[in-house]
Each structure stands twice: as C-alpha cells, then as structure tokens.
Amino acid sequence: MARDDTRIPRNSMDDHSNEMAQARRDFIKEKTGSDMKYTGEYTIDPAILPGNIENFIGVVQMPVGLAGPVQINGEHAKGLFYVPLATTEGTLVASYSRGMRVINECGGVKTTVVEQYMQRAPAFIFQDAREARDFGAWVTENFDKIATAAESTTSIGKLKNIQQLSISKTRYLRFNYTTGDAAGQNMVGKATLAACEWIKASSPIKCEYLLSGNMDTDKKHSHLNMLHSRGKRVIAEIVLKKDVLAKIMKVDTQLLARATVLANTGAQMAGAAYNGPHSANGIASLFIATGQDEANVVESHAGVLSHELLPNGDFYLSITLPSLIVATYGGGTGLPTQKECLEMMDCYGTGKANKLAEIVAATVLAGDISLACAVIAGHWVSSHDKMGRNRD
C-alpha cells in the first residue's frame, strides 16, 4: 500500500519531542514552502506538553506588556498589582495603565467574588411530557444520592444544585458545581457522566440521556449565565473623584454620565453581551498571558456596567462579570511563561483562583475608564494613529 504523504508525522511512542517538532516543520515546509523559522525557536521542553497540545511544531511568541500598578481592595487580591497583558494592539497596555492610575488616585478598586459555579447540562428523553415532569420530581427527591455519585469522581468538585427545565418530552438538568482553583469543564463532565449513569440505572422511569444538551453553554455566551453565573460572578466598583477625572482624563463626570447613558442605549439596541467599552480586550490579553483557555473569553467578557452620578459630582462605576472562567491550577497555567506571569501576581497554584478573578475584574474596570474617557475627550483615534499602527 502506498504511503499517504498528506498525513502529519507522528510518533506514537514519543510524539512530544524536539525531533518530532522538527519533523513536522520539515513536513510543512515541503507542503507549503514555509520554513517556520521563528515558530521553531523556543525554550520550553516539549516533554511537558502532553495534555496541552497535539502535533506540536513550536511556539507562537506573543508580546507581553506590563500594566499598572493598580491598587485593588479585594477580599482575595489586596494591594498593588502589576498586570501582564499579551497583545499585538498598540495603545492597549498604555490605556490600561492610564485607567489604573485613575483608580489609584481615587483610593483603589473594590472587588468582590459573589458566587462561582461550573455546569454540565445533560438532556433526559422520555415517552412524553408527563414522564419528564415526574422524573424531575424524582431527581429533586434523590439529590443527595446523585451528588454522591457525581462527587465520587473528584476530590475537588462539589455538586451544589441541579436546575431543571422541561421542553417537549425532554427534561434538561443543569448540574452546578464548585471546582476549586480549576476552571473545571472536564472535571464536571466526568462527574456528571457518573451521575447520569447512576440516574439511568436507578430511575423508576425509563430514560435515555445526552451528556450535554447544550444548555451548559460551554464556550458560548448565554443570557442564562448572566442570570445564574458560570465560572465566577465578580464585581469591581469604584467612586471616581471628579477632580481626579478632570486632571488625568480631562473629562467632566456629568459628561461621562451622559455618554454612559448613550452607550447603554446603543448596547441595548445592538443586543450586545456587554454594555461597557471593551471588557474582552483586557480579559483576552490576561488569558493569553496566564495560560487560560482562550475560548472562554466568549463567556467571560459578558457583563453589566453600572453607573451613578453622585450629588457631589463624583461618579460611581462598577462592572459585573457573571461568567468569568479562570484557573490558577491545571490546563495551561503550569507552562513556563504562563506560570511566570501568574507568579508575578502571586496567582499560581491552589487557593488563588478568586484572587485572579478579582485582578481580572479590576483590569477590565481600568480599561473601561480609560477608553470611555478617551472617546469623550477625543483622544481615541489620535492615540491609535500615534501608537497603534505597526504596518511592517
């Protein structure tokens, strides 16, 4: 049989090695003409990558800038923090640093983690709607046994509750877990599979199930997450002093209040997942720098910006991120450069996920302050023309 010359080279015994990475780069050069010179220049040991990537060929090197410091008055993040942002967008790091300066001169940002869940949502299928309804009542009565089955697969995950919804002859169960310092998608998938198998074997009503009925909205934005939380629901809030805003940003708080109303209306008409200026910028940059699952930006960036013009002219501002998914252990967090960025903020390892969540929320608030004021003061376009147009 002729060898298939389109297959990517692999070594079933030792695929994560410099030799196999070189073999794949040679292969792609033969197929496309690209020699992958810079991709092949890296310092990490490929042997640490099993579980992180397949068909490894090298490393995409992303510029990382330092924003800050920012004063955070959280329950987990307390003090001044320097924040690593991986980005190719000029002005972004400077803008976040400018927002952080405003935060510092106003006494710091208060951050609060309100609650945290990770979900898996199987769909159970019955003969008719009445069977589905009666099954739901049985699930409620047997919650403790279901939780025992689920938690038998993990030493960290804890099943807190099961939300239920009937559609046609299907009963959707949304399992809500706490997952410690891991993001937990794989953890809760395994736990829910064990629970579903126990349910199928124990239910007095015959049923079939699909492990994910897509109501867990894994790596998709949903209004359900806005209401009920996925990952961590974290809030960052500050009172912006009128004099500080005028001095640094050249913006009056009354004008900021009027502009925010207009922005809220525009976001509402557009059906946007976030009504503030740009939560995804800071979140994505921090996620890349610290080894988070980058696809979770789509859930994590959603939220609500709230404001109030106070009687003395100061300006209350807060952002609520109801589905911020971060980890300080597992996944990509242990890779060398990502680990260094986490260690810079004392956010690597167990017991640090809430701290990281508060830092992310504070960073988002800083970026929103800076961009909103830049738009009002007329600096938005000029700053990008000056600092953000690398066309080489």
CSV table of C-alpha atoms in Angstrom, one decimal:
chain,number,residue,atom,x,y,z
A,1,MET,CA,0.0,0.0,0.0
A,2,ALA,CA,1.4,3.4,-0.9
A,3,ARG,CA,2.3,5.7,1.9
A,4,ASP,CA,-0.1,8.6,2.5
A,5,ASP,CA,2.1,11.6,2.1
A,6,THR,CA,-0.6,14.0,3.3
A,7,ARG,CA,-0.6,12.7,6.9
A,8,ILE,CA,1.1,14.8,9.5
A,9,PRO,CA,4.1,13.0,11.0
A,10,ARG,CA,3.5,11.4,14.4
A,11,ASN,CA,5.4,9.1,16.8
A,12,SER,CA,3.0,7.0,18.9
A,13,MET,CA,5.8,6.3,21.4
A,14,ASP,CA,7.2,9.8,21.9
A,15,ASP,CA,5.4,12.5,20.0
A,16,HIS,CA,6.3,15.4,22.2
A,17,SER,CA,9.9,15.9,21.4
A,18,ASN,CA,12.2,18.4,19.6
A,19,GLU,CA,12.8,15.8,16.9
A,20,MET,CA,9.1,15.3,16.1
A,21,ALA,CA,8.5,19.0,16.2
A,22,GLN,CA,11.3,19.4,13.6
A,23,ALA,CA,9.9,16.6,11.5
A,24,ARG,CA,6.6,18.3,11.4
A,25,ARG,CA,8.2,21.7,10.5
A,26,ASP,CA,10.1,19.9,7.7
A,27,PHE,CA,6.8,18.4,6.6
A,28,ILE,CA,5.0,21.7,6.4
A,29,LYS,CA,7.9,23.3,4.6
A,30,GLU,CA,7.7,20.6,2.0
A,31,LYS,CA,4.0,21.1,1.7
A,32,THR,CA,3.7,24.9,1.8
A,33,GLY,CA,7.2,26.4,1.5
A,34,SER,CA,7.1,28.0,4.9
A,35,ASP,CA,10.2,27.1,7.0
A,36,MET,CA,8.6,28.1,10.4
A,37,LYS,CA,11.9,29.6,11.5
A,38,TYR,CA,10.7,31.7,14.4
A,39,THR,CA,8.0,29.2,15.4
A,40,GLY,CA,10.7,26.6,15.8
A,41,GLU,CA,12.8,28.9,18.2
A,42,TYR,CA,11.6,28.2,21.7
A,43,THR,CA,13.0,27.4,25.1
A,44,ILE,CA,10.3,25.1,26.6
A,45,ASP,CA,10.8,21.4,26.8
A,46,PRO,CA,8.2,19.6,24.6
A,47,ALA,CA,8.1,16.8,27.1
A,48,ILE,CA,5.9,18.9,29.4
A,49,LEU,CA,3.2,19.4,26.7
A,50,PRO,CA,1.2,16.1,26.7
A,51,GLY,CA,-2.3,17.1,27.7
A,52,ASN,CA,-1.8,20.6,26.3
A,53,ILE,CA,-1.4,20.1,22.6
A,54,GLU,CA,-1.1,17.6,19.8
A,55,ASN,CA,1.1,17.7,16.7
A,56,PHE,CA,3.4,20.2,18.3
A,57,ILE,CA,5.6,22.2,15.9
A,58,GLY,CA,6.7,25.2,18.0
A,59,VAL,CA,5.6,28.3,19.8
A,60,VAL,CA,3.8,31.4,18.7
A,61,GLN,CA,5.6,34.2,20.6
A,62,MET,CA,3.2,36.9,21.7
A,63,PRO,CA,4.4,40.3,23.1
A,64,VAL,CA,3.6,40.8,26.7
A,65,GLY,CA,3.4,44.2,28.3
A,66,LEU,CA,3.2,45.3,31.9
A,67,ALA,CA,0.3,47.5,33.0
A,68,GLY,CA,0.0,49.1,36.4
A,69,PRO,CA,0.4,49.1,39.2
A,70,VAL,CA,-3.2,49.0,40.2
A,71,GLN,CA,-4.5,49.3,43.8
A,72,ILE,CA,-7.0,46.5,44.5
A,73,ASN,CA,-9.0,46.4,47.7
A,74,GLY,CA,-10.4,43.0,47.4
A,75,GLU,CA,-11.2,40.1,49.7
A,76,HIS,CA,-8.5,38.0,47.9
A,77,ALA,CA,-6.5,40.5,45.9
A,78,LYS,CA,-5.1,43.1,48.3
A,79,GLY,CA,-2.5,45.7,47.4
A,80,LEU,CA,-0.7,47.0,44.3
A,81,PHE,CA,-0.5,44.6,41.3
A,82,TYR,CA,1.4,44.7,38.1
A,83,VAL,CA,-0.7,43.1,35.4
A,84,PRO,CA,0.8,41.2,32.4
A,85,LEU,CA,-1.1,41.7,29.1
A,86,ALA,CA,-0.3,39.7,26.0
A,87,THR,CA,-1.4,41.7,22.9
A,88,THR,CA,-0.4,42.9,19.5
A,89,GLU,CA,-2.6,46.0,19.8
A,90,GLY,CA,-0.7,49.2,20.2
A,91,THR,CA,-2.0,51.6,22.9
A,92,LEU,CA,-3.8,48.8,24.8
A,93,VAL,CA,-1.2,48.4,27.6
A,94,ALA,CA,-0.8,52.2,27.9
A,95,SER,CA,-4.6,52.7,28.1
A,96,TYR,CA,-5.0,50.1,30.9
A,97,SER,CA,-2.1,51.7,32.8
A,98,ARG,CA,-3.8,55.1,32.4
A,99,GLY,CA,-7.1,53.7,33.8
A,100,MET,CA,-5.1,52.1,36.7
A,101,ARG,CA,-3.6,55.5,37.5
A,102,VAL,CA,-7.0,57.0,37.9
A,103,ILE,CA,-8.1,54.1,40.1
A,104,ASN,CA,-5.0,54.6,42.3
A,105,GLU,CA,-5.6,58.3,42.8
A,106,CYS,CA,-9.2,57.5,43.7
A,107,GLY,CA,-8.2,55.1,46.5
A,108,GLY,CA,-8.3,51.8,44.7
A,109,VAL,CA,-10.9,49.5,43.3
A,110,LYS,CA,-13.1,47.3,45.5
A,111,THR,CA,-13.5,43.7,44.1
A,112,THR,CA,-15.9,41.0,45.3
A,113,VAL,CA,-16.4,37.4,44.2
A,114,VAL,CA,-20.1,36.8,44.7
A,115,GLU,CA,-20.6,33.2,43.7
A,116,GLN,CA,-19.0,30.5,41.4
A,117,TYR,CA,-20.3,27.5,39.5
A,118,MET,CA,-19.3,25.3,36.6
A,119,GLN,CA,-22.0,23.4,34.8
A,120,ARG,CA,-22.8,20.4,32.7
A,121,ALA,CA,-26.3,20.1,31.4
A,122,PRO,CA,-27.5,16.7,30.2
A,123,ALA,CA,-30.8,16.2,28.5
A,124,PHE,CA,-33.0,13.2,29.5
A,125,ILE,CA,-35.5,11.9,27.0
A,126,PHE,CA,-38.9,10.3,27.8
A,127,GLN,CA,-42.0,9.0,26.2
A,128,ASP,CA,-44.0,12.1,26.9
A,129,ALA,CA,-44.0,15.4,28.9
A,130,ARG,CA,-45.7,13.8,32.0
A,131,GLU,CA,-42.9,11.3,32.3
A,132,ALA,CA,-40.4,14.1,32.0
A,133,ARG,CA,-42.2,16.1,34.7
A,134,ASP,CA,-42.4,13.2,37.1
A,135,PHE,CA,-38.7,12.3,36.5
A,136,GLY,CA,-37.9,15.9,37.6
A,137,ALA,CA,-39.6,15.4,40.9
A,138,TRP,CA,-37.7,12.1,41.4
A,139,VAL,CA,-34.4,13.9,40.7
A,140,THR,CA,-35.2,16.5,43.4
A,141,GLU,CA,-36.0,13.8,45.9
A,142,ASN,CA,-32.8,12.0,45.2
A,143,PHE,CA,-30.4,14.9,45.0
A,144,ASP,CA,-28.1,13.6,47.8
A,145,LYS,CA,-27.6,10.2,46.1
A,146,ILE,CA,-27.0,11.9,42.7
A,147,ALA,CA,-24.4,14.2,44.4
A,148,THR,CA,-22.6,11.2,45.9
A,149,ALA,CA,-22.3,9.5,42.5
A,150,ALA,CA,-21.0,12.7,40.9
A,151,GLU,CA,-18.5,13.6,43.6
A,152,SER,CA,-17.1,10.0,43.6
A,153,THR,CA,-15.1,11.1,40.5
A,154,THR,CA,-13.4,14.1,42.0
A,155,SER,CA,-11.8,15.2,45.3
A,156,ILE,CA,-12.4,18.9,44.5
A,157,GLY,CA,-15.7,19.3,42.7
A,158,LYS,CA,-18.9,19.6,44.7
A,159,LEU,CA,-22.4,19.4,43.3
A,160,LYS,CA,-24.4,22.3,44.8
A,161,ASN,CA,-27.7,22.2,42.9
A,162,ILE,CA,-29.5,21.0,39.8
A,163,GLN,CA,-31.6,23.4,37.8
A,164,GLN,CA,-34.4,21.8,35.7
A,165,LEU,CA,-36.3,22.7,32.7
A,166,SER,CA,-38.9,20.8,30.6
A,167,ILE,CA,-39.2,21.2,26.9
A,168,SER,CA,-41.5,18.8,25.0
A,169,LYS,CA,-40.7,15.3,26.3
A,170,THR,CA,-37.2,16.3,27.4
A,171,ARG,CA,-36.0,17.2,30.9
A,172,TYR,CA,-32.9,19.3,30.9
A,173,LEU,CA,-30.8,19.1,34.1
A,174,ARG,CA,-28.2,21.8,34.7
A,175,PHE,CA,-25.7,20.5,37.2
A,176,ASN,CA,-24.0,23.3,39.1
A,177,TYR,CA,-20.6,22.5,40.8
A,178,THR,CA,-17.9,24.3,42.6
A,179,THR,CA,-14.4,23.3,41.2
A,180,GLY,CA,-11.8,24.9,43.5
A,181,ASP,CA,-8.9,26.6,41.6
A,182,ALA,CA,-9.5,24.7,38.3
A,183,ALA,CA,-11.8,26.0,35.6
A,184,GLY,CA,-13.4,22.6,35.8
A,185,GLN,CA,-15.1,21.9,32.5
A,186,ASN,CA,-13.6,18.4,32.2
A,187,MET,CA,-14.0,17.8,35.9
A,188,VAL,CA,-17.7,18.4,35.8
A,189,GLY,CA,-18.1,16.5,32.6
A,190,LYS,CA,-16.7,13.4,34.2
A,191,ALA,CA,-18.7,13.9,37.4
A,192,THR,CA,-22.0,14.4,35.5
A,193,LEU,CA,-21.4,11.3,33.4
A,194,ALA,CA,-21.1,9.2,36.6
A,195,ALA,CA,-24.3,10.9,38.0
A,196,CYS,CA,-26.2,10.3,34.7
A,197,GLU,CA,-25.2,6.6,34.7
A,198,TRP,CA,-26.5,6.3,38.3
A,199,ILE,CA,-29.7,8.1,37.4
A,200,LYS,CA,-30.3,5.9,34.4
A,201,ALA,CA,-29.8,2.7,36.5
A,202,SER,CA,-31.8,4.0,39.4
A,203,SER,CA,-34.7,6.0,38.0
A,204,PRO,CA,-38.1,4.3,38.2
A,205,ILE,CA,-39.0,5.9,34.8
A,206,LYS,CA,-37.1,4.5,31.9
A,207,CYS,CA,-34.9,7.2,30.2
A,208,GLU,CA,-32.1,7.9,27.8
A,209,TYR,CA,-29.8,10.9,28.0
A,210,LEU,CA,-27.3,13.1,26.1
A,211,LEU,CA,-24.5,14.1,28.4
A,212,SER,CA,-24.6,17.7,27.1
A,213,GLY,CA,-27.9,19.1,25.9
A,214,ASN,CA,-26.1,22.4,25.1
A,215,MET,CA,-27.8,24.2,28.0
A,216,ASP,CA,-24.5,24.4,29.8
A,217,THR,CA,-23.5,26.8,27.0
A,218,ASP,CA,-19.9,25.7,27.1
A,219,LYS,CA,-17.7,28.3,25.4
A,220,LYS,CA,-20.8,30.2,24.2
A,221,HIS,CA,-22.4,33.4,25.6
A,222,SER,CA,-25.9,33.0,27.1
A,223,HIS,CA,-28.4,35.0,29.0
A,224,LEU,CA,-28.7,32.1,31.4
A,225,ASN,CA,-25.1,32.7,32.5
A,226,MET,CA,-25.9,36.4,33.0
A,227,LEU,CA,-28.6,35.4,35.5
A,228,HIS,CA,-27.3,32.4,37.2
A,229,SER,CA,-23.5,32.6,36.8
A,230,ARG,CA,-20.9,30.4,35.2
A,231,GLY,CA,-17.4,30.4,36.4
A,232,LYS,CA,-17.1,33.3,38.9
A,233,ARG,CA,-19.5,36.2,39.3
A,234,VAL,CA,-17.2,39.0,40.2
A,235,ILE,CA,-17.8,42.7,40.7
A,236,ALA,CA,-15.4,45.6,40.6
A,237,GLU,CA,-16.5,49.0,41.8
A,238,ILE,CA,-15.1,52.5,42.4
A,239,VAL,CA,-16.1,56.0,43.1
A,240,LEU,CA,-14.3,58.2,40.6
A,241,LYS,CA,-13.4,61.6,42.1
A,242,LYS,CA,-14.5,64.5,40.0
A,243,ASP,CA,-11.2,66.3,40.4
A,244,VAL,CA,-9.1,63.3,39.6
A,245,LEU,CA,-11.0,62.6,36.4
A,246,ALA,CA,-10.7,66.2,35.2
A,247,LYS,CA,-7.0,66.3,36.0
A,248,ILE,CA,-5.9,63.0,34.4
A,249,MET,CA,-8.6,62.3,31.7
A,250,LYS,CA,-9.7,65.9,31.0
A,251,VAL,CA,-13.3,64.7,31.4
A,252,ASP,CA,-16.2,66.1,33.5
A,253,THR,CA,-18.2,63.5,35.4
A,254,GLN,CA,-21.5,64.9,34.2
A,255,LEU,CA,-20.4,64.5,30.6
A,256,LEU,CA,-19.3,60.9,31.4
A,257,ALA,CA,-22.7,60.2,32.9
A,258,ARG,CA,-24.5,61.4,29.8
A,259,ALA,CA,-22.2,59.5,27.5
A,260,THR,CA,-22.7,56.3,29.5
A,261,VAL,CA,-26.4,56.6,29.1
A,262,LEU,CA,-26.0,56.8,25.4
A,263,ALA,CA,-23.6,53.9,25.3
A,264,ASN,CA,-26.0,51.8,27.4
A,265,THR,CA,-28.8,52.5,24.9
A,266,GLY,CA,-26.6,51.7,22.0
A,267,ALA,CA,-25.6,48.4,23.5
A,268,GLN,CA,-29.2,47.5,24.3
A,269,MET,CA,-30.3,48.2,20.7
A,270,ALA,CA,-27.4,46.1,19.4
A,271,GLY,CA,-28.1,43.2,21.8
A,272,ALA,CA,-24.5,43.3,23.0
A,273,ALA,CA,-23.3,40.9,25.6
A,274,TYR,CA,-21.5,43.7,27.4
A,275,ASN,CA,-22.6,47.3,27.7
A,276,GLY,CA,-19.2,48.8,28.7
A,277,PRO,CA,-16.5,49.8,26.3
A,278,HIS,CA,-14.3,46.7,25.9
A,279,SER,CA,-14.1,44.0,28.5
A,280,ALA,CA,-12.8,41.4,26.0
A,281,ASN,CA,-9.6,43.3,25.4
A,282,GLY,CA,-8.3,43.1,29.0
A,283,ILE,CA,-9.7,39.6,29.5
A,284,ALA,CA,-8.2,38.1,26.4
A,285,SER,CA,-4.8,39.7,27.0
A,286,LEU,CA,-4.7,38.4,30.5
A,287,PHE,CA,-6.0,35.0,29.5
A,288,ILE,CA,-3.2,34.6,26.9
A,289,ALA,CA,-0.5,35.7,29.3
A,290,THR,CA,-1.6,33.4,32.1
A,291,GLY,CA,-2.5,30.2,30.2
A,292,GLN,CA,-6.2,30.4,30.5
A,293,ASP,CA,-8.5,28.6,27.9
A,294,GLU,CA,-8.7,31.4,25.4
A,295,ALA,CA,-12.1,30.2,24.1
A,296,ASN,CA,-13.6,31.1,27.5
A,297,VAL,CA,-13.3,34.8,26.6
A,298,VAL,CA,-16.6,34.5,24.8
A,299,GLU,CA,-18.4,33.7,28.1
A,300,SER,CA,-16.1,35.7,30.4
A,301,HIS,CA,-16.4,39.0,28.6
A,302,ALA,CA,-20.2,39.3,29.1
A,303,GLY,CA,-21.4,41.6,31.8
A,304,VAL,CA,-23.0,44.7,33.0
A,305,LEU,CA,-21.5,48.2,33.5
A,306,SER,CA,-23.4,50.3,36.1
A,307,HIS,CA,-23.0,53.9,37.0
A,308,GLU,CA,-24.4,56.7,39.2
A,309,LEU,CA,-23.6,60.4,39.2
A,310,LEU,CA,-23.4,61.3,42.9
A,311,PRO,CA,-24.7,64.5,44.4
A,312,ASN,CA,-21.2,65.9,44.9
A,313,GLY,CA,-20.3,65.4,41.3
A,314,ASP,CA,-18.2,62.2,41.9
A,315,PHE,CA,-19.0,59.2,39.8
A,316,TYR,CA,-19.8,55.6,41.0
A,317,LEU,CA,-18.8,53.0,38.5
A,318,SER,CA,-19.0,49.2,38.6
A,319,ILE,CA,-18.6,46.2,36.3
A,320,THR,CA,-20.2,42.9,37.0
A,321,LEU,CA,-18.8,39.8,35.2
A,322,PRO,CA,-21.2,37.0,35.8
A,323,SER,CA,-19.4,34.2,33.9
A,324,LEU,CA,-15.6,34.8,34.4
A,325,ILE,CA,-13.8,31.5,33.9
A,326,VAL,CA,-10.3,31.5,35.3
A,327,ALA,CA,-7.9,28.9,36.7
A,328,THR,CA,-4.7,29.1,38.7
A,329,TYR,CA,-4.0,25.3,38.5
A,330,GLY,CA,-4.1,22.8,35.7
A,331,GLY,CA,-4.5,23.4,31.9
A,332,GLY,CA,-2.1,25.9,30.5
A,333,THR,CA,-1.3,27.6,33.8
A,334,GLY,CA,1.7,25.4,34.5
A,335,LEU,CA,3.5,26.1,31.2
A,336,PRO,CA,6.7,28.1,31.9
A,337,THR,CA,5.9,31.6,30.6
A,338,GLN,CA,2.3,31.4,31.7
A,339,LYS,CA,3.4,30.3,35.2
A,340,GLU,CA,5.8,33.2,35.4
A,341,CYS,CA,3.0,35.7,34.6
A,342,LEU,CA,0.8,34.1,37.3
A,343,GLU,CA,3.6,34.2,39.8
A,344,MET,CA,4.1,37.9,39.1
A,345,MET,CA,0.7,38.4,40.6
A,346,ASP,CA,1.0,35.7,43.3
A,347,CYS,CA,-1.7,33.8,41.5
A,348,TYR,CA,-0.2,30.4,40.7
A,349,GLY,CA,-1.4,27.2,42.4
A,350,THR,CA,-4.1,26.3,44.7
A,351,GLY,CA,-6.1,28.8,46.7
A,352,LYS,CA,-5.5,31.6,44.2
A,353,ALA,CA,-8.4,31.5,41.6
A,354,ASN,CA,-10.6,34.1,43.4
A,355,LYS,CA,-7.6,36.4,43.6
A,356,LEU,CA,-7.0,36.1,39.9
A,357,ALA,CA,-10.7,36.7,39.2
A,358,GLU,CA,-10.5,40.0,41.2
A,359,ILE,CA,-7.4,41.1,39.3
A,360,VAL,CA,-9.2,40.4,36.0
A,361,ALA,CA,-12.2,42.4,37.1
A,362,ALA,CA,-10.1,45.3,38.3
A,363,THR,CA,-8.2,45.3,35.0
A,364,VAL,CA,-11.5,45.4,33.0
A,365,LEU,CA,-12.7,48.4,35.0
A,366,ALA,CA,-9.4,50.2,34.4
A,367,GLY,CA,-9.7,49.7,30.7
A,368,ASP,CA,-13.3,50.8,30.6
A,369,ILE,CA,-12.5,54.0,32.4
A,370,SER,CA,-9.6,54.8,30.1
A,371,LEU,CA,-11.4,54.1,26.8
A,372,ALA,CA,-14.6,55.8,27.8
A,373,CYS,CA,-12.8,58.9,28.7
A,374,ALA,CA,-10.6,58.8,25.5
A,375,VAL,CA,-13.7,58.6,23.4
A,376,ILE,CA,-15.3,61.6,25.2
A,377,ALA,CA,-12.1,63.7,25.2
A,378,GLY,CA,-11.3,63.0,21.5
A,379,HIS,CA,-8.1,61.0,22.2
A,380,TRP,CA,-9.3,57.6,20.9
A,381,VAL,CA,-8.4,57.9,17.2
A,382,SER,CA,-5.4,60.1,17.7
A,383,SER,CA,-3.8,57.8,20.2
A,384,HIS,CA,-4.2,54.8,17.9
A,385,ASP,CA,-2.8,56.8,15.0
A,386,LYS,CA,0.3,57.7,17.1
A,387,MET,CA,0.9,54.4,18.9
A,388,GLY,CA,-1.1,51.6,17.3
A,389,ARG,CA,-0.4,51.4,13.6
A,390,ASN,CA,2.5,49.0,13.1
A,391,ARG,CA,2.2,48.1,9.5
A,392,ASP,CA,5.5,46.3,9.0
